[in-house]
CSV table of N, CA and C and ligand atoms in Angstrom, one decimal:
chain,number,residue,atom,x,y,z
A,1,MET,N,144.1,104.7,-81.0
A,1,MET,CA,144.7,106.1,-81.0
A,1,MET,C,144.7,106.7,-82.4
A,2,SER,N,144.2,107.9,-82.6
A,2,SER,CA,144.2,108.5,-83.9
A,2,SER,C,145.7,109.0,-84.1
A,3,LYS,N,146.1,109.2,-85.4
A,3,LYS,CA,147.4,109.7,-85.7
A,3,LYS,C,147.5,111.1,-85.2
A,4,ILE,N,148.5,111.4,-84.3
A,4,ILE,CA,148.5,112.8,-83.8
A,4,ILE,C,149.7,113.5,-84.4
A,5,HIS,N,149.5,114.8,-84.5
A,5,HIS,CA,150.5,115.7,-85.1
A,5,HIS,C,151.8,115.6,-84.3
A,6,GLU,N,153.0,115.6,-85.0
A,6,GLU,CA,154.3,115.3,-84.3
A,6,GLU,C,154.6,116.4,-83.2
A,7,ALA,N,154.0,117.6,-83.4
A,7,ALA,CA,154.3,118.6,-82.4
A,7,ALA,C,153.7,118.3,-81.0
A,8,LEU,N,152.7,117.4,-81.0
A,8,LEU,CA,152.0,117.0,-79.8
A,8,LEU,C,152.7,115.9,-79.0
A,9,ALA,N,153.9,115.5,-79.5
A,9,ALA,CA,154.6,114.4,-78.9
A,9,ALA,C,154.8,114.5,-77.4
A,10,PRO,N,155.1,115.8,-76.9
A,10,PRO,CA,155.3,115.9,-75.4
A,10,PRO,C,154.0,115.6,-74.6
A,11,ILE,N,152.8,115.8,-75.3
A,11,ILE,CA,151.5,115.5,-74.6
A,11,ILE,C,150.7,114.4,-75.3
A,12,SER,N,151.5,113.5,-76.0
A,12,SER,CA,150.8,112.4,-76.7
A,12,SER,C,149.9,111.5,-75.7
A,13,TRP,N,150.4,111.5,-74.4
A,13,TRP,CA,149.7,110.7,-73.4
A,13,TRP,C,148.3,111.2,-73.1
A,14,LEU,N,147.9,112.5,-73.5
A,14,LEU,CA,146.6,113.0,-73.2
A,14,LEU,C,145.6,112.6,-74.3
A,15,GLU,N,146.0,112.1,-75.4
A,15,GLU,CA,145.1,111.8,-76.5
A,15,GLU,C,144.1,110.8,-76.1
A,16,GLY,N,142.8,111.0,-76.6
A,16,GLY,CA,141.8,110.0,-76.5
A,16,GLY,C,140.6,110.5,-75.7
A,17,ARG,N,139.8,109.5,-75.3
A,17,ARG,CA,138.6,109.7,-74.5
A,17,ARG,C,138.8,109.2,-73.1
A,18,TRP,N,138.4,109.9,-72.2
A,18,TRP,CA,138.5,109.6,-70.8
A,18,TRP,C,137.2,109.8,-70.0
A,19,SER,N,137.0,108.9,-69.1
A,19,SER,CA,135.7,109.0,-68.3
A,19,SER,C,136.0,108.8,-66.9
A,20,THR,N,135.3,109.6,-66.0
A,20,THR,CA,135.7,109.6,-64.6
A,20,THR,C,135.4,108.3,-63.9
A,21,THR,N,136.3,107.9,-63.1
A,21,THR,CA,136.0,106.8,-62.1
A,21,THR,C,135.7,107.4,-60.8
A,22,ASP,N,136.1,108.7,-60.6
A,22,ASP,CA,135.8,109.4,-59.4
A,22,ASP,C,135.9,110.9,-59.6
A,23,GLY,N,134.8,111.6,-59.5
A,23,GLY,CA,134.8,113.1,-59.7
A,23,GLY,C,134.3,113.8,-58.5
A,24,ARG,N,135.1,114.7,-57.9
A,24,ARG,CA,134.6,115.3,-56.6
A,24,ARG,C,134.8,116.8,-56.7
A,25,GLY,N,133.8,117.5,-56.2
A,25,GLY,CA,133.9,119.0,-56.2
A,25,GLY,C,133.8,119.6,-54.8
A,26,TYR,N,134.4,120.7,-54.7
A,26,TYR,CA,134.5,121.4,-53.4
A,26,TYR,C,134.5,122.9,-53.6
A,27,TYR,N,134.2,123.6,-52.7
A,27,TYR,CA,134.5,125.1,-52.7
A,27,TYR,C,134.1,125.6,-51.3
A,28,PRO,N,134.8,126.6,-50.8
A,28,PRO,CA,134.5,126.9,-49.4
A,28,PRO,C,133.0,127.2,-49.1
A,29,ASN,N,132.3,127.8,-50.0
A,29,ASN,CA,130.9,128.2,-49.6
A,29,ASN,C,129.8,127.3,-50.2
A,30,ILE,N,130.2,126.2,-50.8
A,30,ILE,CA,129.2,125.3,-51.4
A,30,ILE,C,129.3,123.9,-50.8
A,31,PRO,N,128.2,123.1,-50.8
A,31,PRO,CA,128.4,121.7,-50.3
A,31,PRO,C,129.3,120.9,-51.2
A,32,ASP,N,130.0,120.0,-50.7
A,32,ASP,CA,130.8,119.1,-51.5
A,32,ASP,C,129.9,118.3,-52.4
A,33,PHE,N,130.4,117.9,-53.6
A,33,PHE,CA,129.5,117.2,-54.5
A,33,PHE,C,130.3,116.2,-55.3
A,34,THR,N,129.6,115.3,-56.0
A,34,THR,CA,130.3,114.3,-56.9
A,34,THR,C,129.8,114.5,-58.3
A,35,TYR,N,130.5,114.1,-59.3
A,35,TYR,CA,130.0,114.3,-60.7
A,35,TYR,C,130.7,113.3,-61.6
A,36,HIS,N,130.0,113.1,-62.7
A,36,HIS,CA,130.6,112.2,-63.8
A,36,HIS,C,131.0,113.1,-64.9
A,37,GLU,N,132.2,112.8,-65.5
A,37,GLU,CA,132.7,113.7,-66.6
A,37,GLU,C,133.3,112.9,-67.7
A,38,ASP,N,133.0,113.2,-69.0
A,38,ASP,CA,133.7,112.6,-70.1
A,38,ASP,C,134.6,113.7,-70.7
A,39,LEU,N,135.8,113.3,-71.0
A,39,LEU,CA,136.8,114.3,-71.6
A,39,LEU,C,137.2,113.7,-73.0
A,40,GLU,N,137.5,114.6,-73.9
A,40,GLU,CA,138.0,114.1,-75.2
A,40,GLU,C,139.2,115.1,-75.6
A,41,PHE,N,140.3,114.5,-75.9
A,41,PHE,CA,141.4,115.2,-76.5
A,41,PHE,C,141.6,114.6,-77.9
A,42,LEU,N,141.2,115.3,-79.0
A,42,LEU,CA,141.2,114.6,-80.3
A,42,LEU,C,142.1,115.5,-81.2
A,43,CYS,N,143.0,114.8,-81.9
A,43,CYS,CA,143.8,115.5,-82.9
A,43,CYS,C,143.3,115.2,-84.3
A,44,ILE,N,143.0,116.2,-85.1
A,44,ILE,CA,142.6,115.9,-86.5
A,44,ILE,C,143.6,116.4,-87.5
A,45,GLY,N,144.9,116.3,-87.1
A,45,GLY,CA,146.0,116.6,-88.0
A,45,GLY,C,146.7,117.9,-87.7
A,46,GLN,N,146.1,118.7,-86.9
A,46,GLN,CA,146.8,120.0,-86.6
A,46,GLN,C,147.6,119.9,-85.3
A,47,PRO,N,148.4,120.9,-85.0
A,47,PRO,CA,149.3,120.8,-83.8
A,47,PRO,C,148.5,121.2,-82.5
A,48,MET,N,147.3,120.6,-82.3
A,48,MET,CA,146.5,120.9,-81.2
A,48,MET,C,145.5,119.8,-81.0
A,49,TYR,N,145.0,119.7,-79.8
A,49,TYR,CA,143.8,118.8,-79.5
A,49,TYR,C,142.6,119.6,-79.5
A,50,ASN,N,141.6,119.1,-80.1
A,50,ASN,CA,140.2,119.6,-80.0
A,50,ASN,C,139.7,119.0,-78.7
A,51,PHE,N,139.2,119.8,-77.8
A,51,PHE,CA,138.9,119.4,-76.4
A,51,PHE,C,137.4,119.5,-76.2
A,52,LEU,N,136.8,118.5,-75.5
A,52,LEU,CA,135.4,118.5,-75.1
A,52,LEU,C,135.4,118.0,-73.6
A,53,SER,N,134.6,118.6,-72.8
A,53,SER,CA,134.3,118.1,-71.5
A,53,SER,C,132.8,118.2,-71.3
A,54,THR,N,132.2,117.1,-70.9
A,54,THR,CA,130.8,117.0,-70.7
A,54,THR,C,130.6,116.4,-69.3
A,55,SER,N,130.0,117.1,-68.4
A,55,SER,CA,129.8,116.5,-67.1
A,55,SER,C,128.3,116.4,-66.8
A,56,ARG,N,128.0,115.4,-65.9
A,56,ARG,CA,126.6,115.2,-65.6
A,56,ARG,C,126.5,114.8,-64.1
A,57,HIS,N,125.3,114.9,-63.6
A,57,HIS,CA,125.0,114.5,-62.2
A,57,HIS,C,125.1,113.0,-62.1
A,58,PRO,N,125.8,112.5,-61.1
A,58,PRO,CA,126.1,111.1,-61.0
A,58,PRO,C,124.8,110.2,-60.9
A,59,GLU,N,123.8,110.7,-60.2
A,59,GLU,CA,122.6,109.9,-60.0
A,59,GLU,C,121.5,110.3,-61.0
A,60,LYS,N,121.2,111.6,-61.1
A,60,LYS,CA,120.1,112.1,-62.0
A,60,LYS,C,120.5,112.1,-63.5
A,61,GLN,N,121.8,112.0,-63.7
A,61,GLN,CA,122.3,112.0,-65.1
A,61,GLN,C,122.0,113.3,-65.9
A,62,THR,N,121.7,114.3,-65.2
A,62,THR,CA,121.4,115.6,-65.8
A,62,THR,C,122.7,116.3,-66.2
A,63,PRO,N,122.7,117.1,-67.3
A,63,PRO,CA,123.9,117.8,-67.6
A,63,PRO,C,124.4,118.8,-66.6
A,64,MET,N,125.7,118.9,-66.4
A,64,MET,CA,126.2,120.0,-65.5
A,64,MET,C,127.2,120.9,-66.3
A,65,HIS,N,128.4,121.0,-65.9
A,65,HIS,CA,129.3,121.9,-66.6
A,65,HIS,C,129.8,121.3,-67.9
A,66,GLN,N,129.9,122.2,-68.9
A,66,GLN,CA,130.5,121.7,-70.2
A,66,GLN,C,131.5,122.7,-70.7
A,67,GLU,N,132.5,122.2,-71.4
A,67,GLU,CA,133.6,123.0,-72.0
A,67,GLU,C,133.9,122.5,-73.4
A,68,ARG,N,134.3,123.5,-74.2
A,68,ARG,CA,134.7,123.2,-75.6
A,68,ARG,C,136.0,124.0,-75.8
A,69,GLY,N,137.0,123.4,-76.4
A,69,GLY,CA,138.2,124.3,-76.6
A,69,GLY,C,139.2,123.6,-77.4
A,70,PHE,N,140.4,124.3,-77.4
A,70,PHE,CA,141.5,123.9,-78.2
A,70,PHE,C,142.8,124.0,-77.3
A,71,LEU,N,143.5,122.9,-77.2
A,71,LEU,CA,144.7,122.9,-76.5
A,71,LEU,C,145.9,122.8,-77.5
A,72,ARG,N,146.5,124.0,-77.7
A,72,ARG,CA,147.6,124.1,-78.7
A,72,ARG,C,148.9,124.0,-78.1
A,73,ILE,N,149.9,123.5,-78.8
A,73,ILE,CA,151.3,123.5,-78.4
A,73,ILE,C,152.1,124.3,-79.4
A,74,LYS,N,153.0,125.1,-78.8
A,74,LYS,CA,153.9,125.8,-79.7
A,74,LYS,C,154.9,124.8,-80.3
A,75,PRO,N,154.9,124.5,-81.6
A,75,PRO,CA,155.7,123.4,-82.1
A,75,PRO,C,157.2,123.5,-81.7
A,76,GLY,N,157.7,122.4,-81.3
A,76,GLY,CA,159.1,122.3,-80.9
A,76,GLY,C,159.4,122.8,-79.5
A,77,THR,N,158.3,123.1,-78.7
A,77,THR,CA,158.5,123.5,-77.3
A,77,THR,C,157.6,122.7,-76.4
A,78,ASN,N,157.6,123.0,-75.1
A,78,ASN,CA,156.6,122.4,-74.2
A,78,ASN,C,155.6,123.5,-73.8
A,79,GLU,N,155.5,124.6,-74.5
A,79,GLU,CA,154.6,125.7,-74.2
A,79,GLU,C,153.2,125.4,-74.7
A,80,LEU,N,152.2,125.6,-73.9
A,80,LEU,CA,150.8,125.3,-74.2
A,80,LEU,C,149.9,126.5,-74.1
A,81,SER,N,148.9,126.6,-74.9
A,81,SER,CA,147.8,127.5,-74.7
A,81,SER,C,146.5,126.8,-74.9
A,82,PHE,N,145.5,127.1,-74.1
A,82,PHE,CA,144.2,126.4,-74.0
A,82,PHE,C,143.2,127.5,-74.0
A,83,VAL,N,142.4,127.5,-75.1
A,83,VAL,CA,141.3,128.4,-75.3
A,83,VAL,C,140.0,127.6,-75.0
A,84,VAL,N,139.3,128.1,-74.1
A,84,VAL,CA,138.1,127.3,-73.6
A,84,VAL,C,136.9,128.1,-73.5
A,85,SER,N,135.7,127.6,-74.0
A,85,SER,CA,134.5,128.2,-73.7
A,85,SER,C,133.7,127.3,-72.8
A,86,HIS,N,133.1,127.9,-71.8
A,86,HIS,CA,132.3,127.2,-70.7
A,86,HIS,C,130.9,127.5,-70.9
A,87,ASN,N,130.0,126.5,-70.7
A,87,ASN,CA,128.6,126.7,-71.0
A,87,ASN,C,127.9,127.7,-70.1
A,88,PHE,N,128.5,128.1,-69.0
A,88,PHE,CA,127.8,129.1,-68.2
A,88,PHE,C,128.2,130.6,-68.6
A,89,GLY,N,128.8,130.7,-69.8
A,89,GLY,CA,129.0,132.0,-70.3
A,89,GLY,C,130.4,132.6,-70.0
A,90,LEU,N,131.4,131.8,-69.8
A,90,LEU,CA,132.7,132.2,-69.5
A,90,LEU,C,133.6,131.7,-70.7
A,91,THR,N,134.6,132.6,-71.0
A,91,THR,CA,135.7,132.0,-71.9
A,91,THR,C,137.0,132.2,-71.1
A,92,SER,N,137.9,131.2,-71.2
A,92,SER,CA,139.1,131.4,-70.5
A,92,SER,C,140.3,131.1,-71.5
A,93,LEU,N,141.3,132.0,-71.4
A,93,LEU,CA,142.5,131.7,-72.2
A,93,LEU,C,143.5,131.3,-71.1
A,94,GLU,N,144.0,130.1,-71.2
A,94,GLU,CA,144.9,129.6,-70.2
A,94,GLU,C,146.3,129.3,-70.9
A,95,GLU,N,147.4,129.5,-70.2
A,95,GLU,CA,148.7,129.2,-70.8
A,95,GLU,C,149.5,128.5,-69.7
A,96,GLY,N,150.4,127.7,-70.2
A,96,GLY,CA,151.3,126.9,-69.3
A,96,GLY,C,152.2,126.0,-70.1
A,97,LEU,N,152.5,124.9,-69.5
A,97,LEU,CA,153.5,124.0,-70.1
A,97,LEU,C,153.2,122.6,-69.7
A,98,CYS,N,153.9,121.7,-70.4
A,98,CYS,CA,153.8,120.3,-70.1
A,98,CYS,C,155.2,119.9,-69.5
A,99,GLU,N,155.2,119.1,-68.5
A,99,GLU,CA,156.4,118.5,-67.9
A,99,GLU,C,156.5,117.1,-68.4
A,100,THR,N,157.4,116.9,-69.3
A,100,THR,CA,157.4,115.6,-70.0
A,100,THR,C,157.8,114.4,-69.0
A,101,GLU,N,158.8,114.7,-68.1
A,101,GLU,CA,159.2,113.6,-67.2
A,101,GLU,C,158.1,113.2,-66.2
A,102,THR,N,157.3,114.2,-65.7
A,102,THR,CA,156.3,113.8,-64.8
A,102,THR,C,154.9,113.6,-65.4
A,103,HIS,N,154.9,113.8,-66.8
A,103,HIS,CA,153.6,113.7,-67.5
A,103,HIS,C,152.5,114.6,-66.8
A,104,GLN,N,152.8,115.9,-66.8
A,104,GLN,CA,151.8,116.8,-66.2
A,104,GLN,C,151.6,118.0,-67.2
A,105,VAL,N,150.4,118.5,-67.2
A,105,VAL,CA,150.1,119.7,-67.9
A,105,VAL,C,149.6,120.7,-66.9
A,106,ILE,N,150.2,121.9,-66.9
A,106,ILE,CA,149.9,122.9,-65.8
A,106,ILE,C,149.5,124.1,-66.6
A,107,LEU,N,148.3,124.6,-66.3
A,107,LEU,CA,147.7,125.8,-67.1
A,107,LEU,C,147.1,126.8,-66.1
A,108,GLU,N,147.3,128.1,-66.4
A,108,GLU,CA,146.7,129.1,-65.6
A,108,GLU,C,146.1,130.2,-66.5
A,109,THR,N,145.1,130.8,-66.1
A,109,THR,CA,144.4,131.8,-66.9
A,109,THR,C,145.3,133.0,-67.1
A,110,VAL,N,145.3,133.5,-68.4
A,110,VAL,CA,145.9,134.8,-68.6
A,110,VAL,C,144.9,135.8,-69.1
A,111,ASN,N,143.7,135.3,-69.3
A,111,ASN,CA,142.6,136.2,-69.7
A,111,ASN,C,141.2,135.5,-69.5
A,112,LEU,N,140.2,136.2,-69.0
A,112,LEU,CA,138.9,135.7,-68.8
A,112,LEU,C,137.9,136.7,-69.3
A,113,SER,N,136.8,136.2,-69.9
A,113,SER,CA,135.7,137.1,-70.2
A,113,SER,C,134.4,136.4,-70.0
A,114,ARG,N,133.3,137.2,-69.8
A,114,ARG,CA,132.1,136.5,-69.5
A,114,ARG,C,130.9,137.3,-70.2
A,115,ILE,N,129.8,136.6,-70.4
A,115,ILE,CA,128.6,137.1,-71.0
A,115,ILE,C,128.0,138.2,-70.1
A,116,SER,N,127.3,139.1,-70.7
A,116,SER,CA,126.8,140.3,-70.0
A,116,SER,C,125.8,139.9,-68.9
A,117,PHE,N,125.1,138.7,-69.0
A,117,PHE,CA,124.2,138.4,-67.9
A,117,PHE,C,124.7,137.2,-67.1
A,118,ALA,N,126.0,137.0,-67.0
A,118,ALA,CA,126.6,136.0,-66.2
A,118,ALA,C,126.2,136.2,-64.7
A,119,LYS,N,126.0,135.0,-64.1
A,119,LYS,CA,125.6,135.2,-62.6
A,119,LYS,C,126.8,135.3,-61.7
A,120,PRO,N,126.8,136.1,-60.7
A,120,PRO,CA,127.9,136.2,-59.8
A,120,PRO,C,127.9,134.9,-58.9
A,121,PRO,N,129.0,134.5,-58.3
A,121,PRO,CA,130.3,135.3,-58.2
A,121,PRO,C,131.1,135.1,-59.5
A,122,PHE,N,131.9,136.1,-59.8
A,122,PHE,CA,132.7,136.1,-61.1
A,122,PHE,C,134.0,135.4,-60.9
A,123,VAL,N,134.3,134.5,-61.8
A,123,VAL,CA,135.6,133.8,-61.8
A,123,VAL,C,136.7,134.8,-62.1
A,124,LYS,N,137.8,134.8,-61.3
A,124,LYS,CA,138.9,135.7,-61.5
A,124,LYS,C,140.1,135.0,-62.0
A,125,LYS,N,140.3,133.7,-61.6
A,125,LYS,CA,141.5,133.0,-62.0
A,125,LYS,C,141.1,131.5,-62.0
A,126,ILE,N,141.8,130.8,-62.9
A,126,ILE,CA,141.6,129.3,-63.0
A,126,ILE,C,143.0,128.7,-63.1
A,127,LYS,N,143.3,127.7,-62.3
A,127,LYS,CA,144.5,126.9,-62.5
A,127,LYS,C,144.2,125.5,-62.6
A,128,ARG,N,144.7,124.8,-63.6
A,128,ARG,CA,144.4,123.3,-63.6
A,128,ARG,C,145.7,122.5,-63.9
A,129,VAL,N,145.6,121.3,-63.4
A,129,VAL,CA,146.7,120.4,-63.6
A,129,VAL,C,146.2,119.0,-64.1
A,130,PHE,N,146.7,118.6,-65.2
A,130,PHE,CA,146.4,117.2,-65.7
A,130,PHE,C,147.6,116.4,-65.4
A,131,LYS,N,147.4,115.2,-64.8
A,131,LYS,CA,148.6,114.4,-64.5
A,131,LYS,C,148.3,112.9,-64.9
A,132,LEU,N,149.2,112.3,-65.6
A,132,LEU,CA,149.0,110.9,-66.0
A,132,LEU,C,149.4,110.1,-64.8
A,133,LEU,N,148.5,109.2,-64.3
A,133,LEU,CA,148.8,108.4,-63.1
A,133,LEU,C,149.4,107.1,-63.6
A,134,SER,N,148.9,106.5,-64.7
A,134,SER,CA,149.4,105.3,-65.3
A,134,SER,C,149.0,105.4,-66.8
A,135,ASP,N,149.3,104.3,-67.6
A,135,ASP,CA,149.0,104.4,-69.0
A,135,ASP,C,147.5,104.8,-69.3
A,136,ASP,N,146.6,104.3,-68.4
A,136,ASP,CA,145.2,104.5,-68.7
A,136,ASP,C,144.5,105.2,-67.6
A,137,HIS,N,145.2,105.9,-66.7
A,137,HIS,CA,144.5,106.7,-65.7
A,137,HIS,C,145.1,108.1,-65.7
A,138,LEU,N,144.2,109.1,-65.6
A,138,LEU,CA,144.5,110.5,-65.7
A,138,LEU,C,143.9,111.2,-64.4
A,139,GLU,N,144.6,112.2,-63.9
A,139,GLU,CA,144.0,112.9,-62.8
A,139,GLU,C,143.9,114.4,-63.2
A,140,ALA,N,142.8,115.0,-62.9
A,140,ALA,CA,142.7,116.5,-63.1
A,140,ALA,C,142.3,117.2,-61.8
A,141,THR,N,143.0,118.3,-61.6
A,141,THR,CA,142.7,119.1,-60.4
A,141,THR,C,142.5,120.5,-60.9
A,142,LEU,N,141.5,121.2,-60.4
A,142,LEU,CA,141.2,122.5,-60.8
A,142,LEU,C,141.0,123.4,-59.6
A,143,TYR,N,141.7,124.6,-59.6
A,143,TYR,CA,141.5,125.6,-58.6
A,143,TYR,C,141.0,126.8,-59.2
A,144,MET,N,140.2,127.6,-58.5
A,144,MET,CA,139.7,128.8,-59.0
A,144,MET,C,139.6,129.9,-57.9
A,145,GLU,N,139.7,131.1,-58.4
A,145,GLU,CA,139.5,132.3,-57.5
A,145,GLU,C,138.3,133.0,-58.1
A,146,THR,N,137.4,133.5,-57.2
A,146,THR,CA,136.3,134.3,-57.6
A,146,THR,C,136.4,135.6,-56.9
A,147,ASP,N,135.5,136.6,-57.2
A,147,ASP,CA,135.6,137.9,-56.6
A,147,ASP,C,135.1,137.8,-55.1
A,148,THR,N,134.7,136.6,-54.7
A,148,THR,CA,134.3,136.5,-53.3
A,148,THR,C,135.2,135.5,-52.5
A,149,THR,N,135.9,134.6,-53.2
A,149,THR,CA,136.7,133.5,-52.6
A,149,THR,C,138.1,133.5,-53.1
A,150,PRO,N,139.1,133.4,-52.3
A,150,PRO,CA,140.5,133.3,-52.8
A,150,PRO,C,140.7,131.9,-53.5
A,151,MET,N,141.8,131.8,-54.1
A,151,MET,CA,142.2,130.6,-54.9
A,151,MET,C,141.9,129.3,-54.0
A,152,SER,N,141.0,128.4,-54.4
A,152,SER,CA,140.7,127.2,-53.7
A,152,SER,C,140.4,126.1,-54.6
A,153,GLU,N,140.6,124.9,-54.2
A,153,GLU,CA,140.3,123.7,-55.0
A,153,GLU,C,138.8,123.6,-55.3
A,154,HIS,N,138.5,123.4,-56.6
A,154,HIS,CA,137.1,123.3,-56.9
A,154,HIS,C,136.8,121.8,-57.4
A,155,LEU,N,137.8,121.2,-58.1
A,155,LEU,CA,137.5,119.9,-58.7
A,155,LEU,C,138.7,119.0,-58.5
A,156,LYS,N,138.5,117.7,-58.3
A,156,LYS,CA,139.5,116.7,-58.3
A,156,LYS,C,138.9,115.5,-58.9
A,157,ALA,N,139.4,115.0,-60.0
A,157,ALA,CA,138.8,113.8,-60.7
A,157,ALA,C,139.9,112.9,-61.2
A,158,VAL,N,139.5,111.6,-61.2
A,158,VAL,CA,140.4,110.6,-61.8
A,158,VAL,C,139.6,109.9,-62.9
A,159,TYR,N,140.2,109.7,-64.1
A,159,TYR,CA,139.6,109.3,-65.3
A,159,TYR,C,140.3,108.0,-65.8
A,160,LYS,N,139.5,107.1,-66.4
A,160,LYS,CA,140.1,105.9,-67.0
A,160,LYS,C,139.9,106.2,-68.5
A,161,LYS,N,141.0,105.8,-69.3
A,161,LYS,CA,140.9,105.9,-70.7
A,161,LYS,C,139.9,104.9,-71.3
A,162,ILE,N,139.0,105.4,-72.1
A,162,ILE,CA,138.0,104.5,-72.7
A,162,ILE,C,138.2,104.3,-74.2
A,163,GLN,N,139.1,105.0,-74.8
A,163,GLN,CA,139.3,104.8,-76.2
A,163,GLN,C,140.6,105.5,-76.7
B,201,HEM,C1,129.9,126.3,-58.4
B,201,HEM,C2,133.0,127.8,-61.7
B,201,HEM,C3,133.6,123.3,-63.3
B,201,HEM,C4,130.0,122.0,-60.4
B,201,HEM,C5,130.7,127.1,-59.1
B,201,HEM,C6,130.8,128.5,-58.9
B,201,HEM,C7,131.7,129.0,-59.8
B,201,HEM,C8,132.1,127.8,-60.6
B,201,HEM,C9,132.2,130.4,-60.0
B,201,HEM,C10,130.2,129.4,-57.8
B,201,HEM,C11,131.0,129.3,-56.6
B,201,HEM,C12,130.4,130.1,-55.4
B,201,HEM,O1,129.2,130.2,-55.3
B,201,HEM,O2,131.3,130.8,-54.7
B,201,HEM,C13,133.5,126.7,-62.3
B,201,HEM,C14,134.5,126.8,-63.3
B,201,HEM,C15,134.7,125.5,-63.8
B,201,HEM,C16,133.7,124.7,-63.1
B,201,HEM,C17,135.3,128.0,-63.7
B,201,HEM,C18,135.7,124.9,-64.8
B,201,HEM,C19,136.7,125.6,-65.2
B,201,HEM,C20,132.6,122.6,-62.7
B,201,HEM,C21,132.4,121.2,-63.0
B,201,HEM,C22,131.4,120.8,-62.2
B,201,HEM,C23,131.0,122.0,-61.4
B,201,HEM,C24,133.1,120.3,-64.0
B,201,HEM,C25,130.7,119.5,-62.0
B,201,HEM,C26,130.3,118.8,-63.0
B,201,HEM,C27,129.6,123.0,-59.6
B,201,HEM,C28,128.6,123.0,-58.6
B,201,HEM,C29,128.6,124.2,-58.0
B,201,HEM,C30,129.6,125.0,-58.7
B,201,HEM,C31,127.7,121.8,-58.3
B,201,HEM,C32,127.6,124.7,-56.9
B,201,HEM,C33,126.5,125.3,-57.6
B,201,HEM,C34,125.5,125.9,-56.7
B,201,HEM,O3,125.6,125.9,-55.5
B,201,HEM,O4,124.5,126.5,-57.2
B,201,HEM,N1,131.5,126.7,-60.2
B,201,HEM,N2,133.0,125.5,-62.2
B,201,HEM,N3,131.8,123.0,-61.7
B,201,HEM,N4,130.2,124.3,-59.6
B,201,HEM,FE1,131.7,124.8,-60.9
């Protein structure tokens, strides 16, 4: 474990590298799918985690969705902001909080923007929950709304801590 900023104490349990043991995707109008994902929450001394998400096809090993961002905490509080860029041309500003007793982080979009040539359907909202299942197992659930589909679950994954 790297030395993390003291402001991150309420979410110290997120620190590190995580790799899926089970990654599943759903959405009303697409076939169910599985995926592999590596997550990284790394503190380099600031009151935030530098965040990376890299996912790939479980058999073909080809790259799928990717995210780069910063999960910041307002020092002395449990308030979070998550600035994320997605490789398909979306940026999301998500805000929320961490529940220290249940070891959960809950985030919802407060702003979304996309590149001029993004493909429809357009994402309208994202909600995600990270929940610590045990010392070395994490669960992530992601819901989204698009301009054609109401808020529905898109992803559910369980990760094991690898570092
Ligand atoms: C489809 C957004 C993460 C895999 C979609 C669609 C959207 C979307 C808008 C199109 C849905 C539709 O046609 O109605 C997002 C967002 C993500 C995310 C906002 C994260 C915040 C992921 C991840 C994976 C993934 C991590 C897997 C590694 C897929 C697949 C499809 C899909 C396989 C179906 C593609 C197709 O049928 O062409 N996603 N996605 N997504 N997503 Fe995601």
